[in-house]
PDB file of C-alpha atoms in Angstrom:
ATOM      1  CA  MET G1274     -13.748  52.279 -96.442  1.00  0.00           C
ATOM      2  CA  ALA G1275     -16.823  51.515 -94.548  1.00  0.00           C
ATOM      3  CA  LEU G1276     -17.751  48.137 -93.625  1.00  0.00           C
ATOM      4  CA  SER G1277     -21.216  46.734 -94.516  1.00  0.00           C
ATOM      5  CA  ASP G1278     -23.536  45.392 -92.064  1.00  0.00           C
ATOM      6  CA  ALA G1279     -22.784  41.784 -93.276  1.00  0.00           C
ATOM      7  CA  ASP G1280     -19.071  42.159 -92.476  1.00  0.00           C
ATOM      8  CA  VAL G1281     -19.960  43.965 -89.185  1.00  0.00           C
ATOM      9  CA  GLN G1282     -22.189  41.121 -88.191  1.00  0.00           C
ATOM     10  CA  LYS G1283     -19.416  38.547 -89.382  1.00  0.00           C
ATOM     11  CA  GLN G1284     -16.685  40.461 -87.107  1.00  0.00           C
ATOM     12  CA  ILE G1285     -19.307  40.505 -84.133  1.00  0.00           C
ATOM     13  CA  LYS G1286     -19.836  37.000 -84.443  1.00  0.00           C
ATOM     14  CA  HIS G1287     -16.278  36.093 -84.959  1.00  0.00           C
ATOM     15  CA  MET G1288     -15.413  38.361 -81.692  1.00  0.00           C
ATOM     16  CA  MET G1289     -18.493  36.609 -79.961  1.00  0.00           C
ATOM     17  CA  ALA G1290     -16.964  33.118 -80.890  1.00  0.00           C
ATOM     18  CA  PHE G1291     -13.478  34.107 -79.821  1.00  0.00           C
ATOM     19  CA  ILE G1292     -14.871  35.551 -76.368  1.00  0.00           C
ATOM     20  CA  ASP G1293     -16.993  32.410 -75.961  1.00  0.00           C
ATOM     21  CA  GLN G1294     -14.067  30.289 -76.850  1.00  0.00           C
ATOM     22  CA  GLU G1295     -11.886  32.216 -74.410  1.00  0.00           C
ATOM     23  CA  ALA G1296     -14.686  31.823 -71.841  1.00  0.00           C
ATOM     24  CA  ASN G1297     -14.971  27.975 -72.107  1.00  0.00           C
ATOM     25  CA  GLU G1298     -11.149  27.678 -71.962  1.00  0.00           C
ATOM     26  CA  LYS G1299     -11.023  29.787 -68.947  1.00  0.00           C
ATOM     27  CA  ALA G1300     -14.006  27.722 -67.622  1.00  0.00           C
ATOM     28  CA  GLU G1301     -12.151  24.501 -68.314  1.00  0.00           C
ATOM     29  CA  GLU G1302      -9.126  25.708 -66.682  1.00  0.00           C
ATOM     30  CA  ILE G1303     -10.937  26.878 -63.681  1.00  0.00           C
ATOM     31  CA  ASP G1304     -13.001  23.406 -63.705  1.00  0.00           C
ATOM     32  CA  ALA G1305      -9.477  21.518 -64.057  1.00  0.00           C
ATOM     33  CA  LYS G1306      -7.977  23.458 -61.060  1.00  0.00           C
ATOM     34  CA  ALA G1307     -11.033  23.005 -58.930  1.00  0.00           C
ATOM     35  CA  GLU G1308     -10.895  19.384 -59.721  1.00  0.00           C
ATOM     36  CA  GLU G1309      -7.358  19.087 -58.986  1.00  0.00           C
ATOM     37  CA  GLU G1310      -7.677  20.706 -55.630  1.00  0.00           C
ATOM     38  CA  PHE G1311     -10.916  18.739 -55.015  1.00  0.00           C
ATOM     39  CA  ASN G1312      -8.729  15.651 -55.438  1.00  0.00           C
ATOM     40  CA  ILE G1313      -5.835  17.034 -53.472  1.00  0.00           C
ATOM     41  CA  GLU G1314      -8.185  17.859 -50.293  1.00  0.00           C
ATOM     42  CA  LYS G1315      -9.993  14.597 -50.869  1.00  0.00           C
ATOM     43  CA  GLY G1316      -6.718  12.772 -50.737  1.00  0.00           C
ATOM     44  CA  ARG G1317      -5.517  14.481 -47.608  1.00  0.00           C
ATOM     45  CA  LEU G1318      -8.974  14.062 -46.263  1.00  0.00           C
ATOM     46  CA  VAL G1319      -8.817  10.113 -47.001  1.00  0.00           C
ATOM     47  CA  GLN G1320      -5.154   9.969 -45.718  1.00  0.00           C
ATOM     48  CA  GLN G1321      -6.090  11.670 -42.436  1.00  0.00           C
ATOM     49  CA  GLN G1322      -9.055   9.509 -41.706  1.00  0.00           C
ATOM     50  CA  ARG G1323      -6.886   6.228 -42.906  1.00  0.00           C
ATOM     51  CA  VAL G1324      -4.354   7.153 -40.349  1.00  0.00           C
ATOM     52  CA  LYS G1325      -7.232   7.848 -37.671  1.00  0.00           C
ATOM     53  CA  ILE G1326      -8.730   4.411 -38.448  1.00  0.00           C
ATOM     54  CA  MET G1327      -5.112   3.037 -38.248  1.00  0.00           C
ATOM     55  CA  GLU G1328      -4.587   4.477 -34.933  1.00  0.00           C
ATOM     56  CA  TYR G1329      -7.954   3.398 -33.691  1.00  0.00           C
ATOM     57  CA  TYR G1330      -7.376  -0.221 -34.753  1.00  0.00           C
ATOM     58  CA  GLU G1331      -3.845  -0.267 -33.352  1.00  0.00           C
ATOM     59  CA  LYS G1332      -5.108   1.267 -30.019  1.00  0.00           C
ATOM     60  CA  LYS G1333      -7.739  -1.528 -30.229  1.00  0.00           C
ATOM     61  CA  GLU G1334      -5.238  -4.408 -30.866  1.00  0.00           C
ATOM     62  CA  LYS G1335      -2.906  -3.065 -27.855  1.00  0.00           C
ATOM     63  CA  ASN G1336      -6.210  -3.228 -25.528  1.00  0.00           C
ATOM     64  CA  LEU G1337      -6.758  -6.645 -26.750  1.00  0.00           C
ATOM     65  CA  GLU G1338      -3.088  -7.681 -26.038  1.00  0.00           C
ATOM     66  CA  LEU G1339      -3.312  -6.091 -22.983  1.00  0.00           C
ATOM     67  CA  GLN G1340      -6.638  -8.169 -21.795  1.00  0.00           C
ATOM     68  CA  LYS G1341      -5.118 -11.129 -23.181  1.00  0.00           C
ATOM     69  CA  LYS G1342      -2.122 -10.657 -21.033  1.00  0.00           C
ATOM     70  CA  ILE G1343      -4.144  -9.870 -17.925  1.00  0.00           C
ATOM     71  CA  GLN G1344      -6.278 -12.965 -18.514  1.00  0.00           C
ATOM     72  CA  ASN G1345      -3.117 -15.128 -19.047  1.00  0.00           C
ATOM     73  CA  SER G1346      -1.727 -13.812 -15.840  1.00  0.00           C
ATOM     74  CA  ASN G1347      -4.705 -14.354 -13.895  1.00  0.00           C
ATOM     75  CA  LEU G1348      -5.145 -17.821 -15.407  1.00  0.00           C
ATOM     76  CA  LEU G1349      -1.368 -18.331 -14.199  1.00  0.00           C
ATOM     77  CA  ASN G1350      -2.119 -16.988 -10.988  1.00  0.00           C
ATOM     78  CA  GLN G1351      -4.924 -19.373 -10.425  1.00  0.00           C
ATOM     79  CA  ALA G1352      -3.172 -22.432 -11.451  1.00  0.00           C
ATOM     80  CA  ARG G1353      -0.240 -21.265  -9.050  1.00  0.00           C
ATOM     81  CA  LEU G1354      -2.785 -20.873  -6.398  1.00  0.00           C
ATOM     82  CA  ARG G1355      -4.151 -24.473  -7.065  1.00  0.00           C
ATOM     83  CA  VAL G1356      -0.762 -26.003  -7.100  1.00  0.00           C
ATOM     84  CA  LEU G1357       0.051 -24.397  -3.939  1.00  0.00           C
ATOM     85  CA  LYS G1358      -3.386 -25.572  -2.372  1.00  0.00           C
ATOM     86  CA  ALA G1359      -2.619 -29.021  -3.581  1.00  0.00           C
ATOM     87  CA  ARG G1360       0.976 -28.770  -2.071  1.00  0.00           C
ATOM     88  CA  GLU G1361      -0.611 -27.416   1.195  1.00  0.00           C
ATOM     89  CA  ASP G1362      -3.031 -30.311   1.421  1.00  0.00           C
ATOM     90  CA  HIS G1363      -0.336 -32.829   0.403  1.00  0.00           C
ATOM     91  CA  VAL G1364       1.841 -31.647   3.255  1.00  0.00           C
ATOM     92  CA  GLU G1365      -0.996 -31.440   5.637  1.00  0.00           C
ATOM     93  CA  SER G1366      -1.888 -34.999   4.902  1.00  0.00           C
ATOM     94  CA  LEU G1367       1.821 -36.252   5.351  1.00  0.00           C
ATOM     95  CA  LEU G1368       1.968 -34.453   8.677  1.00  0.00           C
ATOM     96  CA  GLU G1369      -1.198 -35.983   9.870  1.00  0.00           C
ATOM     97  CA  GLU G1370       0.064 -39.424   8.692  1.00  0.00           C
ATOM     98  CA  ALA G1371       3.422 -38.549  10.435  1.00  0.00           C
ATOM     99  CA  ARG G1372       1.556 -38.022  13.499  1.00  0.00           C
ATOM    100  CA  MET G1373      -0.364 -41.293  13.230  1.00  0.00           C
ATOM    101  CA  ARG G1374       3.027 -43.086  12.710  1.00  0.00           C
ATOM    102  CA  LEU G1375       4.751 -41.344  15.462  1.00  0.00           C
ATOM    103  CA  GLY G1376       2.131 -42.567  18.020  1.00  0.00           C
ATOM    104  CA  THR G1377       2.710 -46.032  16.865  1.00  0.00           C
ATOM    105  CA  VAL G1378       6.698 -45.740  16.705  1.00  0.00           C
ATOM    106  CA  THR G1379       6.965 -45.232  20.518  1.00  0.00           C
ATOM    107  CA  LYS G1380       5.471 -48.623  20.777  1.00  0.00           C
ATOM    108  CA  ASP G1381       8.288 -50.345  19.117  1.00  0.00           C
ATOM    109  CA  THR G1382      11.345 -49.821  21.283  1.00  0.00           C
ATOM    110  CA  ILE G1383      14.074 -50.809  18.880  1.00  0.00           C
ATOM    111  CA  LYS G1384      12.567 -48.203  16.105  1.00  0.00           C
ATOM    112  CA  TYR G1385      12.052 -45.637  18.892  1.00  0.00           C
ATOM    113  CA  SER G1386      15.461 -45.806  20.194  1.00  0.00           C
ATOM    114  CA  LYS G1387      16.861 -45.490  16.551  1.00  0.00           C
ATOM    115  CA  LEU G1388      14.706 -42.395  16.029  1.00  0.00           C
ATOM    116  CA  LEU G1389      15.744 -40.798  19.439  1.00  0.00           C
ATOM    117  CA  GLU G1390      19.357 -41.293  18.694  1.00  0.00           C
ATOM    118  CA  GLY G1391      19.033 -39.844  15.167  1.00  0.00           C
ATOM    119  CA  LEU G1392      17.275 -37.021  16.572  1.00  0.00           C
ATOM    120  CA  ILE G1393      19.416 -36.264  19.438  1.00  0.00           C
ATOM    121  CA  THR G1394      22.632 -36.556  17.203  1.00  0.00           C
ATOM    122  CA  GLN G1395      20.940 -34.298  14.725  1.00  0.00           C
ATOM    123  CA  GLY G1396      20.057 -31.674  17.681  1.00  0.00           C
ATOM    124  CA  LEU G1397      23.780 -31.795  18.636  1.00  0.00           C
ATOM    125  CA  PHE G1398      25.070 -31.245  15.330  1.00  0.00           C
ATOM    126  CA  GLN G1399      22.662 -28.314  14.870  1.00  0.00           C
ATOM    127  CA  LEU G1400      23.374 -26.649  18.181  1.00  0.00           C
ATOM    128  CA  LEU G1401      27.248 -27.366  18.520  1.00  0.00           C
ATOM    129  CA  GLU G1402      27.381 -26.377  22.047  1.00  0.00           C
ATOM    130  CA  SER G1403      30.036 -27.710  24.473  1.00  0.00           C
ATOM    131  CA  VAL G1404      27.271 -28.467  27.376  1.00  0.00           C
ATOM    132  CA  VAL G1405      23.750 -29.636  26.292  1.00  0.00           C
ATOM    133  CA  VAL G1406      20.788 -30.423  28.648  1.00  0.00           C
ATOM    134  CA  ILE G1407      18.070 -32.607  27.146  1.00  0.00           C
ATOM    135  CA  GLN G1408      14.525 -32.475  28.406  1.00  0.00           C
ATOM    136  CA  THR G1409      12.167 -35.462  27.436  1.00  0.00           C
ATOM    137  CA  ARG G1410       9.020 -37.071  28.093  1.00  0.00           C
ATOM    138  CA  ARG G1411       9.178 -38.877  31.637  1.00  0.00           C
ATOM    139  CA  GLN G1412       8.623 -42.252  30.093  1.00  0.00           C
ATOM    140  CA  ASP G1413      11.343 -41.712  27.591  1.00  0.00           C
ATOM    141  CA  THR G1414      14.082 -40.846  30.258  1.00  0.00           C
ATOM    142  CA  ALA G1415      15.657 -44.184  30.245  1.00  0.00           C
ATOM    143  CA  LEU G1416      15.564 -44.815  26.632  1.00  0.00           C
ATOM    144  CA  VAL G1417      17.136 -41.361  25.989  1.00  0.00           C
ATOM    145  CA  GLU G1418      19.849 -42.231  28.530  1.00  0.00           C
ATOM    146  CA  SER G1419      20.546 -45.410  26.902  1.00  0.00           C
ATOM    147  CA  VAL G1420      21.213 -43.807  23.426  1.00  0.00           C
ATOM    148  CA  LEU G1421      23.359 -40.813  24.499  1.00  0.00           C
ATOM    149  CA  PRO G1422      26.840 -42.768  24.310  1.00  0.00           C
ATOM    150  CA  GLN G1423      25.981 -43.406  20.661  1.00  0.00           C
ATOM    151  CA  CYS G1424      24.931 -40.110  20.002  1.00  0.00           C
ATOM    152  CA  ILE G1425      28.000 -38.439  22.033  1.00  0.00           C
ATOM    153  CA  GLU G1426      30.548 -40.717  19.788  1.00  0.00           C
ATOM    154  CA  ALA G1427      28.672 -39.712  16.512  1.00  0.00           C
ATOM    155  CA  TYR G1428      29.289 -36.118  17.560  1.00  0.00           C
ATOM    156  CA  LYS G1429      32.782 -36.612  18.730  1.00  0.00           C
ATOM    157  CA  LYS G1430      33.540 -38.470  15.595  1.00  0.00           C
ATOM    158  CA  GLU G1431      32.360 -35.811  12.908  1.00  0.00           C
ATOM    159  CA  THR G1432      33.113 -32.585  14.940  1.00  0.00           C
ATOM    160  CA  LYS G1433      36.167 -33.535  16.695  1.00  0.00           C
ATOM    161  CA  LYS G1434      34.689 -31.842  19.821  1.00  0.00           C
ATOM    162  CA  SER G1435      33.670 -32.990  23.025  1.00  0.00           C
ATOM    163  CA  VAL G1436      30.203 -32.387  24.389  1.00  0.00           C
ATOM    164  CA  ASP G1437      28.656 -33.076  27.760  1.00  0.00           C
ATOM    165  CA  VAL G1438      25.130 -34.249  27.729  1.00  0.00           C
ATOM    166  CA  SER G1439      22.820 -34.799  30.350  1.00  0.00           C
ATOM    167  CA  VAL G1440      19.022 -35.511  30.666  1.00  0.00           C
ATOM    168  CA  ASP G1441      16.950 -33.142  32.923  1.00  0.00           C
ATOM    169  CA  LYS G1442      15.147 -35.293  35.469  1.00  0.00           C
ATOM    170  CA  GLU G1443      13.088 -32.532  37.057  1.00  0.00           C
ATOM    171  CA  ASN G1444      11.463 -31.109  33.957  1.00  0.00           C
ATOM    172  CA  PHE G1445       9.424 -33.114  31.535  1.00  0.00           C
ATOM    173  CA  TRP G1446       7.907 -32.565  28.162  1.00  0.00           C
ATOM    174  CA  THR G1447       4.995 -33.576  26.267  1.00  0.00           C
ATOM    175  CA  VAL G1448       7.381 -33.307  23.034  1.00  0.00           C
ATOM    176  CA  ILE G1449      11.189 -33.745  22.996  1.00  0.00           C
ATOM    177  CA  TYR G1450      13.311 -30.360  23.342  1.00  0.00           C
ATOM    178  CA  LEU G1451      16.954 -29.769  23.494  1.00  0.00           C
ATOM    179  CA  VAL G1452      18.011 -27.174  26.135  1.00  0.00           C
ATOM    180  CA  VAL G1453      21.305 -25.622  25.914  1.00  0.00           C
ATOM    181  CA  SER G1454      22.964 -24.004  28.644  1.00  0.00           C
ATOM    182  CA  CYS G1455      25.366 -21.406  27.111  1.00  0.00           C
ATOM    183  CA  CYS G1456      28.128 -19.833  28.810  1.00  0.00           C
ATOM    184  CA  LEU G1457      26.134 -16.621  29.613  1.00  0.00           C
ATOM    185  CA  HIS G1458      23.638 -18.723  31.415  1.00  0.00           C
ATOM    186  CA  SER G1459      21.024 -18.041  28.913  1.00  0.00           C
ATOM    187  CA  VAL G1460      18.918 -20.815  27.789  1.00  0.00           C
ATOM    188  CA  GLU G1461      17.973 -21.403  24.170  1.00  0.00           C
ATOM    189  CA  ARG G1462      15.493 -24.263  23.276  1.00  0.00           C
ATOM    190  CA  SER G1463      15.458 -26.111  19.926  1.00  0.00           C
ATOM    191  CA  GLU G1464      12.407 -28.333  19.181  1.00  0.00           C
ATOM    192  CA  LEU G1465      13.487 -31.405  17.610  1.00  0.00           C
ATOM    193  CA  LYS G1466      10.102 -33.425  16.723  1.00  0.00           C
ATOM    194  CA  THR G1467       6.733 -33.506  18.332  1.00  0.00           C
ATOM    195  CA  LEU G1468       5.920 -37.093  19.340  1.00  0.00           C
TER     196      LEU G1468
END
């Protein structure tokens, strides 16, 4: 049986509609797959850039923390230097005041003899030698000799050792020194106090 032109046309239209529908479905499938791949790639790129941005800001934050630590350290060092300078200035002023007072102490014989007694006794304790020769200022020789018995007594009382102390009457100083003659005939000097 032969098909009429109308049936052939109908079948061609039907086939064309089928092919068109198949093509549309395939195009939608390709679009969907492309959209999915696009979204995956976009998500990957966004994540990659997000990681880069986070790393950038973490690095920046670490640099800021480091700069802050350096700045705090510098400020702390400057504060320490100011404290040390103030301490040094204070010690210098105390030394200057002590020099001025020591100049006036020698005029008060009672105070000066007590000072000499304390210094000589302290020197004996520091040296712990059996023979000690004291060199002093020429004008202090008599005063030093007058306080020696108390110094020797204080030394013996505390250390339970005897000590032979004498004043050198040939060599004089502008400051008080203790000179110790050791068994090996070596001489050791220990400065007590500048007057």
